[in-house]
PDB file of C-alpha atoms in Angstrom:
ATOM      1  CA  UNK A 975      -8.594  18.686  10.011  1.00  0.00           C
ATOM      2  CA  UNK A 976     -11.697  17.694   8.165  1.00  0.00           C
ATOM      3  CA  UNK A 977     -13.301  14.828  10.085  1.00  0.00           C
ATOM      4  CA  UNK A 978     -13.714  13.004   6.733  1.00  0.00           C
ATOM      5  CA  UNK A 979      -9.991  12.053   6.938  1.00  0.00           C
ATOM      6  CA  UNK A 980      -9.457  11.301  10.471  1.00  0.00           C
ATOM      7  CA  UNK A 981      -8.528   7.748  11.370  1.00  0.00           C
ATOM      8  CA  UNK A 982      -9.096   6.844   7.779  1.00  0.00           C
ATOM      9  CA  UNK A 983      -6.335   4.515   6.853  1.00  0.00           C
ATOM     10  CA  UNK A 984      -5.281   1.144   8.388  1.00  0.00           C
ATOM     11  CA  UNK A 985      -1.767  -0.144   7.985  1.00  0.00           C
ATOM     12  CA  UNK A 986      -1.743  -3.045   5.538  1.00  0.00           C
ATOM     13  CA  UNK A 987       2.111  -2.986   4.827  1.00  0.00           C
ATOM     14  CA  UNK A 988       2.196  -6.849   5.139  1.00  0.00           C
ATOM     15  CA  UNK A 989      -0.102  -7.239   2.177  1.00  0.00           C
ATOM     16  CA  UNK A 990       0.452  -6.964  -1.637  1.00  0.00           C
ATOM     17  CA  UNK A 991       1.557  -5.102  -3.517  1.00  0.00           C
ATOM     18  CA  UNK A 992       3.962  -3.800  -0.858  1.00  0.00           C
ATOM     19  CA  UNK A 993       4.321  -7.066   0.988  1.00  0.00           C
ATOM     20  CA  UNK A 994       6.824  -5.740   3.574  1.00  0.00           C
ATOM     21  CA  UNK A 995       8.874  -8.267   5.696  1.00  0.00           C
ATOM     22  CA  UNK A 996       7.441  -8.297   9.121  1.00  0.00           C
ATOM     23  CA  UNK A 997      10.466  -6.454  10.515  1.00  0.00           C
ATOM     24  CA  UNK A 998      10.158  -3.728   8.069  1.00  0.00           C
ATOM     25  CA  UNK A 999       6.402  -3.441   8.378  1.00  0.00           C
ATOM     26  CA  UNK A1000       6.631  -3.055  12.084  1.00  0.00           C
ATOM     27  CA  UNK A1001       9.459  -0.521  11.696  1.00  0.00           C
ATOM     28  CA  UNK A1002       7.285   1.669   9.475  1.00  0.00           C
ATOM     29  CA  UNK A1003       4.471   1.235  11.823  1.00  0.00           C
ATOM     30  CA  UNK A1004       6.380   2.538  14.724  1.00  0.00           C
ATOM     31  CA  UNK A1005       7.654   5.372  12.556  1.00  0.00           C
ATOM     32  CA  UNK A1006       4.210   6.243  11.692  1.00  0.00           C
ATOM     33  CA  UNK A1007       3.065   6.054  15.337  1.00  0.00           C
ATOM     34  CA  UNK A1008       5.800   8.460  16.210  1.00  0.00           C
ATOM     35  CA  UNK A1009       4.892  10.948  13.754  1.00  0.00           C
ATOM     36  CA  UNK A1010       1.198  10.635  14.643  1.00  0.00           C
ATOM     37  CA  UNK A1011      -0.576  11.712  11.535  1.00  0.00           C
ATOM     38  CA  UNK A1012      -4.508  11.903  12.328  1.00  0.00           C
ATOM     39  CA  UNK A1013      -5.238  10.424   8.973  1.00  0.00           C
ATOM     40  CA  UNK A1014      -3.871   7.069   9.992  1.00  0.00           C
ATOM     41  CA  UNK A1015      -5.647   4.913  12.477  1.00  0.00           C
ATOM     42  CA  UNK A1016      -2.391   3.467  13.696  1.00  0.00           C
ATOM     43  CA  UNK A1017      -3.972   0.058  13.592  1.00  0.00           C
ATOM     44  CA  UNK A1018      -1.700  -2.720  12.203  1.00  0.00           C
ATOM     45  CA  UNK A1019      -3.423  -5.228   9.920  1.00  0.00           C
ATOM     46  CA  UNK A1020      -1.973  -8.821  10.281  1.00  0.00           C
ATOM     47  CA  UNK A1021      -3.040 -12.185   8.692  1.00  0.00           C
ATOM     48  CA  UNK A1022      -3.821 -14.781  11.417  1.00  0.00           C
ATOM     49  CA  UNK A1023      -1.244 -17.083   9.826  1.00  0.00           C
ATOM     50  CA  UNK A1024       1.414 -14.458  10.507  1.00  0.00           C
ATOM     51  CA  UNK A1025       0.661 -13.608  14.110  1.00  0.00           C
ATOM     52  CA  UNK A1026       3.463 -16.108  15.535  1.00  0.00           C
ATOM     53  CA  UNK A1027       5.834 -14.046  13.390  1.00  0.00           C
ATOM     54  CA  UNK A1028       4.613 -10.917  14.876  1.00  0.00           C
ATOM     55  CA  UNK A1029       4.900 -12.064  18.319  1.00  0.00           C
ATOM     56  CA  UNK A1030       8.488 -13.206  17.606  1.00  0.00           C
ATOM     57  CA  UNK A1031       9.400  -9.654  16.718  1.00  0.00           C
ATOM     58  CA  UNK A1032       8.007  -8.359  20.126  1.00  0.00           C
ATOM     59  CA  UNK A1033       5.716  -5.666  18.592  1.00  0.00           C
ATOM     60  CA  UNK A1034       5.051  -4.087  22.018  1.00  0.00           C
ATOM     61  CA  UNK A1035       1.691  -2.217  22.385  1.00  0.00           C
ATOM     62  CA  UNK A1036       0.187  -2.712  19.132  1.00  0.00           C
ATOM     63  CA  UNK A1037      -3.530  -2.238  18.004  1.00  0.00           C
ATOM     64  CA  UNK A1038      -4.346  -5.110  15.788  1.00  0.00           C
ATOM     65  CA  UNK A1039      -6.709  -5.578  12.910  1.00  0.00           C
ATOM     66  CA  UNK A1040      -6.653  -9.499  12.555  1.00  0.00           C
ATOM     67  CA  UNK A1041      -7.458 -10.813   9.040  1.00  0.00           C
ATOM     68  CA  UNK A1042      -8.490 -14.437   9.383  1.00  0.00           C
ATOM     69  CA  UNK A1043      -6.777 -16.600   6.751  1.00  0.00           C
ATOM     70  CA  UNK A1044      -6.710 -19.776   8.789  1.00  0.00           C
ATOM     71  CA  UNK A1045      -9.528 -22.091  10.218  1.00  0.00           C
ATOM     72  CA  UNK A1046      -8.560 -21.564  13.760  1.00  0.00           C
ATOM     73  CA  UNK A1047      -7.613 -18.400  15.514  1.00  0.00           C
ATOM     74  CA  UNK A1048      -4.011 -17.761  16.516  1.00  0.00           C
ATOM     75  CA  UNK A1049      -2.730 -17.401  20.119  1.00  0.00           C
ATOM     76  CA  UNK A1050      -3.612 -13.709  20.711  1.00  0.00           C
ATOM     77  CA  UNK A1051      -2.392 -13.637  24.347  1.00  0.00           C
ATOM     78  CA  UNK A1052      -0.922  -9.969  25.010  1.00  0.00           C
ATOM     79  CA  UNK A1053      -2.268  -8.575  21.948  1.00  0.00           C
ATOM     80  CA  UNK A1054      -5.046  -5.736  21.672  1.00  0.00           C
ATOM     81  CA  UNK A1055      -7.241  -6.921  18.834  1.00  0.00           C
ATOM     82  CA  UNK A1056      -9.631  -4.196  17.711  1.00  0.00           C
ATOM     83  CA  UNK A1057     -10.864  -5.692  14.385  1.00  0.00           C
ATOM     84  CA  UNK A1058     -11.435  -9.211  13.094  1.00  0.00           C
ATOM     85  CA  UNK A1059     -12.064  -9.375   9.479  1.00  0.00           C
ATOM     86  CA  UNK A1060     -12.963 -12.640   7.671  1.00  0.00           C
ATOM     87  CA  UNK A1061     -14.765 -13.854   4.470  1.00  0.00           C
ATOM     88  CA  UNK A1062     -18.371 -14.809   4.692  1.00  0.00           C
ATOM     89  CA  UNK A1063     -18.844 -18.529   4.393  1.00  0.00           C
ATOM     90  CA  UNK A1064     -20.615 -19.361   1.048  1.00  0.00           C
ATOM     91  CA  UNK A1065     -24.337 -18.882   1.271  1.00  0.00           C
ATOM     92  CA  UNK A1066     -24.239 -17.776   4.876  1.00  0.00           C
ATOM     93  CA  UNK A1067     -25.880 -14.743   6.302  1.00  0.00           C
ATOM     94  CA  UNK A1068     -24.037 -12.787   9.066  1.00  0.00           C
ATOM     95  CA  UNK A1069     -25.335 -14.092  12.353  1.00  0.00           C
ATOM     96  CA  UNK A1070     -25.194 -12.415  15.718  1.00  0.00           C
ATOM     97  CA  UNK A1071     -25.269 -11.016  18.367  1.00  0.00           C
ATOM     98  CA  UNK A1072     -21.847  -9.254  17.559  1.00  0.00           C
ATOM     99  CA  UNK A1073     -21.032 -12.296  15.464  1.00  0.00           C
ATOM    100  CA  UNK A1074     -20.249 -14.684  18.168  1.00  0.00           C
ATOM    101  CA  UNK A1075     -22.050 -17.521  16.495  1.00  0.00           C
ATOM    102  CA  UNK A1076     -19.832 -16.990  13.448  1.00  0.00           C
ATOM    103  CA  UNK A1077     -16.675 -16.301  15.512  1.00  0.00           C
ATOM    104  CA  UNK A1078     -17.159 -17.967  18.934  1.00  0.00           C
ATOM    105  CA  UNK A1079     -13.595 -16.757  20.045  1.00  0.00           C
ATOM    106  CA  UNK A1080     -14.248 -13.082  19.201  1.00  0.00           C
ATOM    107  CA  UNK A1081     -12.394 -10.900  21.676  1.00  0.00           C
ATOM    108  CA  UNK A1082     -14.682  -8.902  23.916  1.00  0.00           C
ATOM    109  CA  UNK A1083     -13.842  -5.566  22.559  1.00  0.00           C
ATOM    110  CA  UNK A1084     -13.186  -6.379  18.982  1.00  0.00           C
ATOM    111  CA  UNK A1085     -15.501  -5.396  15.997  1.00  0.00           C
ATOM    112  CA  UNK A1086     -16.339  -8.025  13.406  1.00  0.00           C
ATOM    113  CA  UNK A1087     -16.221  -7.208   9.512  1.00  0.00           C
ATOM    114  CA  UNK A1088     -17.300  -9.808   7.193  1.00  0.00           C
ATOM    115  CA  UNK A1089     -16.051  -9.607   3.597  1.00  0.00           C
ATOM    116  CA  UNK A1090     -18.663  -9.775   1.007  1.00  0.00           C
ATOM    117  CA  UNK A1091     -18.753  -9.267  -2.902  1.00  0.00           C
ATOM    118  CA  UNK A1092     -19.723  -5.515  -3.701  1.00  0.00           C
ATOM    119  CA  UNK A1093     -22.374  -6.728  -6.061  1.00  0.00           C
ATOM    120  CA  UNK A1094     -24.105  -8.999  -3.563  1.00  0.00           C
ATOM    121  CA  UNK A1095     -24.088  -7.791  -0.088  1.00  0.00           C
ATOM    122  CA  UNK A1096     -26.263  -9.832   2.425  1.00  0.00           C
ATOM    123  CA  UNK A1097     -29.810  -8.806   2.829  1.00  0.00           C
ATOM    124  CA  UNK A1098     -29.639  -8.909   6.625  1.00  0.00           C
ATOM    125  CA  UNK A1099     -26.897  -8.062   9.030  1.00  0.00           C
ATOM    126  CA  UNK A1100     -26.988  -8.110  12.713  1.00  0.00           C
ATOM    127  CA  UNK A1101     -26.519  -4.899  14.559  1.00  0.00           C
ATOM    128  CA  UNK A1102     -22.733  -4.455  15.564  1.00  0.00           C
ATOM    129  CA  UNK A1103     -21.508  -6.660  12.706  1.00  0.00           C
ATOM    130  CA  UNK A1104     -19.922  -4.833   9.788  1.00  0.00           C
ATOM    131  CA  UNK A1105     -19.178  -5.480   6.194  1.00  0.00           C
ATOM    132  CA  UNK A1106     -15.745  -5.331   4.130  1.00  0.00           C
ATOM    133  CA  UNK A1107     -15.778  -4.639   0.560  1.00  0.00           C
ATOM    134  CA  UNK A1108     -12.752  -5.341  -1.761  1.00  0.00           C
ATOM    135  CA  UNK A1109     -12.183  -2.430  -4.218  1.00  0.00           C
ATOM    136  CA  UNK A1110      -9.456  -3.984  -6.345  1.00  0.00           C
ATOM    137  CA  UNK A1111      -6.870  -6.790  -6.185  1.00  0.00           C
ATOM    138  CA  UNK A1112      -4.264  -8.545  -8.371  1.00  0.00           C
ATOM    139  CA  UNK A1113      -6.641  -9.232 -11.379  1.00  0.00           C
ATOM    140  CA  UNK A1114      -8.876  -7.051 -13.515  1.00  0.00           C
ATOM    141  CA  UNK A1115     -11.829  -9.064 -12.237  1.00  0.00           C
ATOM    142  CA  UNK A1116     -11.229  -8.101  -8.663  1.00  0.00           C
ATOM    143  CA  UNK A1117     -12.153  -4.549  -9.288  1.00  0.00           C
ATOM    144  CA  UNK A1118     -15.839  -3.851  -8.669  1.00  0.00           C
ATOM    145  CA  UNK A1119     -17.657  -1.538 -11.309  1.00  0.00           C
ATOM    146  CA  UNK A1120     -18.696   1.884  -9.997  1.00  0.00           C
ATOM    147  CA  UNK A1121     -22.233   0.718 -10.166  1.00  0.00           C
ATOM    148  CA  UNK A1122     -21.580  -2.422  -7.946  1.00  0.00           C
ATOM    149  CA  UNK A1123     -19.672  -0.212  -5.493  1.00  0.00           C
ATOM    150  CA  UNK A1124     -22.395   2.483  -5.633  1.00  0.00           C
ATOM    151  CA  UNK A1125     -25.010  -0.261  -4.704  1.00  0.00           C
ATOM    152  CA  UNK A1126     -23.006  -1.655  -1.960  1.00  0.00           C
ATOM    153  CA  UNK A1127     -22.669   1.870  -0.522  1.00  0.00           C
ATOM    154  CA  UNK A1128     -26.338   2.561  -0.841  1.00  0.00           C
ATOM    155  CA  UNK A1129     -27.157  -0.613   0.869  1.00  0.00           C
ATOM    156  CA  UNK A1130     -25.022   0.155   3.980  1.00  0.00           C
ATOM    157  CA  UNK A1131     -26.146   3.713   4.119  1.00  0.00           C
ATOM    158  CA  UNK A1132     -29.843   2.511   3.931  1.00  0.00           C
ATOM    159  CA  UNK A1133     -29.526  -0.009   6.655  1.00  0.00           C
ATOM    160  CA  UNK A1134     -26.902   1.802   8.824  1.00  0.00           C
ATOM    161  CA  UNK A1135     -24.299  -0.953   8.398  1.00  0.00           C
ATOM    162  CA  UNK A1136     -20.673   0.159   8.995  1.00  0.00           C
ATOM    163  CA  UNK A1137     -18.129  -1.076   6.710  1.00  0.00           C
ATOM    164  CA  UNK A1138     -14.366  -1.324   5.872  1.00  0.00           C
ATOM    165  CA  UNK A1139     -12.803  -1.213   2.386  1.00  0.00           C
ATOM    166  CA  UNK A1140      -9.686  -2.933   1.227  1.00  0.00           C
ATOM    167  CA  UNK A1141      -7.461  -3.381  -1.867  1.00  0.00           C
ATOM    168  CA  UNK A1142      -6.923  -1.200  -4.919  1.00  0.00           C
ATOM    169  CA  UNK A1143      -7.218   2.187  -3.167  1.00  0.00           C
ATOM    170  CA  UNK A1144      -3.789   3.266  -3.927  1.00  0.00           C
ATOM    171  CA  UNK A1145      -4.574   6.980  -4.622  1.00  0.00           C
ATOM    172  CA  UNK A1146      -7.087   9.720  -3.769  1.00  0.00           C
ATOM    173  CA  UNK A1147      -8.553  10.137  -7.276  1.00  0.00           C
ATOM    174  CA  UNK A1148     -10.031   7.601  -9.674  1.00  0.00           C
ATOM    175  CA  UNK A1149      -7.594   6.920 -12.523  1.00  0.00           C
ATOM    176  CA  UNK A1150      -6.838   4.361 -15.316  1.00  0.00           C
ATOM    177  CA  UNK A1151      -4.686   1.587 -15.012  1.00  0.00           C
ATOM    178  CA  UNK A1152      -3.508   0.492 -18.462  1.00  0.00           C
ATOM    179  CA  UNK A1153      -1.767  -2.543 -17.298  1.00  0.00           C
ATOM    180  CA  UNK A1154      -5.062  -4.036 -16.016  1.00  0.00           C
ATOM    181  CA  UNK A1155      -7.290  -2.192 -18.337  1.00  0.00           C
ATOM    182  CA  UNK A1156      -9.520  -1.015 -15.715  1.00  0.00           C
ATOM    183  CA  UNK A1157      -9.959   2.234 -13.618  1.00  0.00           C
ATOM    184  CA  UNK A1158      -8.773   2.066 -10.098  1.00  0.00           C
ATOM    185  CA  UNK A1159     -11.140   3.597  -7.471  1.00  0.00           C
ATOM    186  CA  UNK A1160      -9.871   6.550  -5.515  1.00  0.00           C
ATOM    187  CA  UNK A1161     -10.148   6.655  -1.742  1.00  0.00           C
ATOM    188  CA  UNK A1162     -11.256  10.286  -1.924  1.00  0.00           C
ATOM    189  CA  UNK A1163     -13.950   9.305  -4.369  1.00  0.00           C
ATOM    190  CA  UNK A1164     -14.953   6.468  -1.980  1.00  0.00           C
ATOM    191  CA  UNK A1165     -15.305   8.750   0.944  1.00  0.00           C
ATOM    192  CA  UNK A1166     -17.198  11.309  -0.873  1.00  0.00           C
ATOM    193  CA  UNK A1167     -19.480   8.896  -2.446  1.00  0.00           C
ATOM    194  CA  UNK A1168     -20.484   7.726   0.921  1.00  0.00           C
ATOM    195  CA  UNK A1169     -21.276  11.400   1.800  1.00  0.00           C
ATOM    196  CA  UNK A1170     -23.401  11.545  -1.214  1.00  0.00           C
ATOM    197  CA  UNK A1171     -25.392   8.634  -0.202  1.00  0.00           C
ATOM    198  CA  UNK A1172     -25.728   9.877   3.311  1.00  0.00           C
ATOM    199  CA  UNK A1173     -27.263  13.164   1.821  1.00  0.00           C
ATOM    200  CA  UNK A1174     -29.754  11.137  -0.490  1.00  0.00           C
ATOM    201  CA  UNK A1175     -27.747  11.561  -3.506  1.00  0.00           C
ATOM    202  CA  UNK A1176     -26.421   8.947  -6.121  1.00  0.00           C
ATOM    203  CA  UNK A1177     -22.864   7.804  -5.191  1.00  0.00           C
ATOM    204  CA  UNK A1178     -22.090   6.555  -8.635  1.00  0.00           C
ATOM    205  CA  UNK A1179     -21.326   9.947 -10.270  1.00  0.00           C
ATOM    206  CA  UNK A1180     -19.033  10.559  -7.405  1.00  0.00           C
ATOM    207  CA  UNK A1181     -17.208   7.240  -7.779  1.00  0.00           C
ATOM    208  CA  UNK A1182     -16.745   8.065 -11.472  1.00  0.00           C
ATOM    209  CA  UNK A1183     -15.238  11.496 -11.048  1.00  0.00           C
ATOM    210  CA  UNK A1184     -11.508  11.763 -12.151  1.00  0.00           C
ATOM    211  CA  UNK A1185     -11.070  15.510 -11.817  1.00  0.00           C
ATOM    212  CA  UNK A1186      -9.250  16.339  -8.561  1.00  0.00           C
ATOM    213  CA  UNK A1187     -10.594  19.782  -8.433  1.00  0.00           C
ATOM    214  CA  UNK A1188     -14.289  18.598  -8.326  1.00  0.00           C
ATOM    215  CA  UNK A1189     -13.419  16.181  -5.747  1.00  0.00           C
ATOM    216  CA  UNK A1190     -11.729  18.769  -3.607  1.00  0.00           C
ATOM    217  CA  UNK A1191     -14.662  21.166  -3.959  1.00  0.00           C
ATOM    218  CA  UNK A1192     -16.897  18.362  -2.758  1.00  0.00           C
ATOM    219  CA  UNK A1193     -14.676  17.701   0.198  1.00  0.00           C
ATOM    220  CA  UNK A1194     -14.573  21.191   1.221  1.00  0.00           C
ATOM    221  CA  UNK A1195     -18.291  21.854   0.945  1.00  0.00           C
ATOM    222  CA  UNK A1196     -19.035  18.686   3.195  1.00  0.00           C
ATOM    223  CA  UNK A1197     -20.812  19.730   6.307  1.00  0.00           C
ATOM    224  CA  UNK A1198     -19.472  18.468   9.880  1.00  0.00           C
ATOM    225  CA  UNK A1199     -22.941  16.631  10.069  1.00  0.00           C
ATOM    226  CA  UNK A1200     -22.475  14.760   6.896  1.00  0.00           C
ATOM    227  CA  UNK A1201     -18.762  13.963   7.661  1.00  0.00           C
ATOM    228  CA  UNK A1202     -19.704  12.518  11.027  1.00  0.00           C
ATOM    229  CA  UNK A1203     -22.345  10.283   9.515  1.00  0.00           C
ATOM    230  CA  UNK A1204     -20.057   9.359   6.550  1.00  0.00           C
ATOM    231  CA  UNK A1205     -17.271   8.165   8.817  1.00  0.00           C
ATOM    232  CA  UNK A1206     -19.596   6.351  11.243  1.00  0.00           C
ATOM    233  CA  UNK A1207     -20.364   4.210   8.241  1.00  0.00           C
ATOM    234  CA  UNK A1208     -17.006   4.103   6.444  1.00  0.00           C
ATOM    235  CA  UNK A1209     -14.896   2.970   9.354  1.00  0.00           C
ATOM    236  CA  UNK A1210     -11.527   2.899   7.600  1.00  0.00           C
ATOM    237  CA  UNK A1211      -9.796   1.268   4.552  1.00  0.00           C
ATOM    238  CA  UNK A1212      -6.513  -0.631   4.367  1.00  0.00           C
ATOM    239  CA  UNK A1213      -3.586   0.639   2.484  1.00  0.00           C
ATOM    240  CA  UNK A1214      -0.295  -1.106   1.948  1.00  0.00           C
ATOM    241  CA  UNK A1215       1.261   2.473   1.673  1.00  0.00           C
ATOM    242  CA  UNK A1216       0.803   4.733   4.736  1.00  0.00           C
ATOM    243  CA  UNK A1217       2.669   7.542   2.787  1.00  0.00           C
ATOM    244  CA  UNK A1218       0.651   7.723  -0.439  1.00  0.00           C
ATOM    245  CA  UNK A1219      -2.656   8.703   1.324  1.00  0.00           C
ATOM    246  CA  UNK A1220      -1.002  11.596   3.082  1.00  0.00           C
ATOM    247  CA  UNK A1221       0.812  12.783   0.093  1.00  0.00           C
ATOM    248  CA  UNK A1222      -2.120  12.678  -1.975  1.00  0.00           C
ATOM    249  CA  UNK A1223      -4.261  14.646   0.305  1.00  0.00           C
ATOM    250  CA  UNK A1224      -1.620  17.044   1.042  1.00  0.00           C
ATOM    251  CA  UNK A1225      -1.030  17.626  -2.665  1.00  0.00           C
ATOM    252  CA  UNK A1226      -4.824  18.324  -3.037  1.00  0.00           C
ATOM    253  CA  UNK A1227      -4.766  20.772  -0.177  1.00  0.00           C
ATOM    254  CA  UNK A1228      -7.044  18.791   2.053  1.00  0.00           C
ATOM    255  CA  UNK A1229      -4.654  18.213   4.963  1.00  0.00           C
ATOM    256  CA  UNK A1230      -1.367  19.978   5.876  1.00  0.00           C
ATOM    257  CA  UNK A1231       1.748  18.849   4.063  1.00  0.00           C
ATOM    258  CA  UNK A1232       4.230  16.898   6.244  1.00  0.00           C
ATOM    259  CA  UNK A1233       7.776  15.823   5.763  1.00  0.00           C
ATOM    260  CA  UNK A1234       8.129  12.051   5.855  1.00  0.00           C
ATOM    261  CA  UNK A1235      10.770   9.560   5.592  1.00  0.00           C
ATOM    262  CA  UNK A1236      10.730   7.149   2.572  1.00  0.00           C
ATOM    263  CA  UNK A1237       9.102   3.804   3.240  1.00  0.00           C
ATOM    264  CA  UNK A1238      11.098   0.682   3.222  1.00  0.00           C
ATOM    265  CA  UNK A1239      10.974  -1.427   0.133  1.00  0.00           C
TER     266      UNK A1239
END
């Protein structure tokens, strides 16, 4: 399978709009682990405020992405925390090393990602700390423009800053959402826009593509070297659905098709 899509999708089933109950989210996660798709990271994203509920369900050996929505960290005893994600304090630069000054309790093997607005990433980021960009949300204002997102991508590529994406990336290809009056970014557009920037091209036209055939052609023409550099920067993105990304990529012919059970609702 193309390296562009390996370990691409984090499991954000607890988050809107899917918002699964913990038991259903864990059941889906376990089913995904058993199926073993290489597109999924098999990492479970959980708000800090819901970690006690997670532990009550005895999740077993789970790879956790911790989303900080509390002032203090939860009890993480027995949990493998791979990522810690938090919003950057107003006006603060991302300190280091590894962000311990910002997160003194950062688990030894966890990577820190700090959420920043697409239109105003920090000018300086300590090596080892990544950024997180929001590509949508529950209001039209939460969707960055292609120019804002493109500028963010160029910034990260230029300075070698790894980043994660979240929210709004429900399908592979950019498409209009009449209910919001916006275009939703496609996760395939995002991946290929990073590839374009890695090769010194403008990512904005790629973010604006709505023709699946053009995007498929770009993906198929991506070299292994570009794919490796792309995914070293774009670490993953969180998706509330773990079946939609697989279905979209399979429909586009970019990964083999699979038979999957329906997700709980």
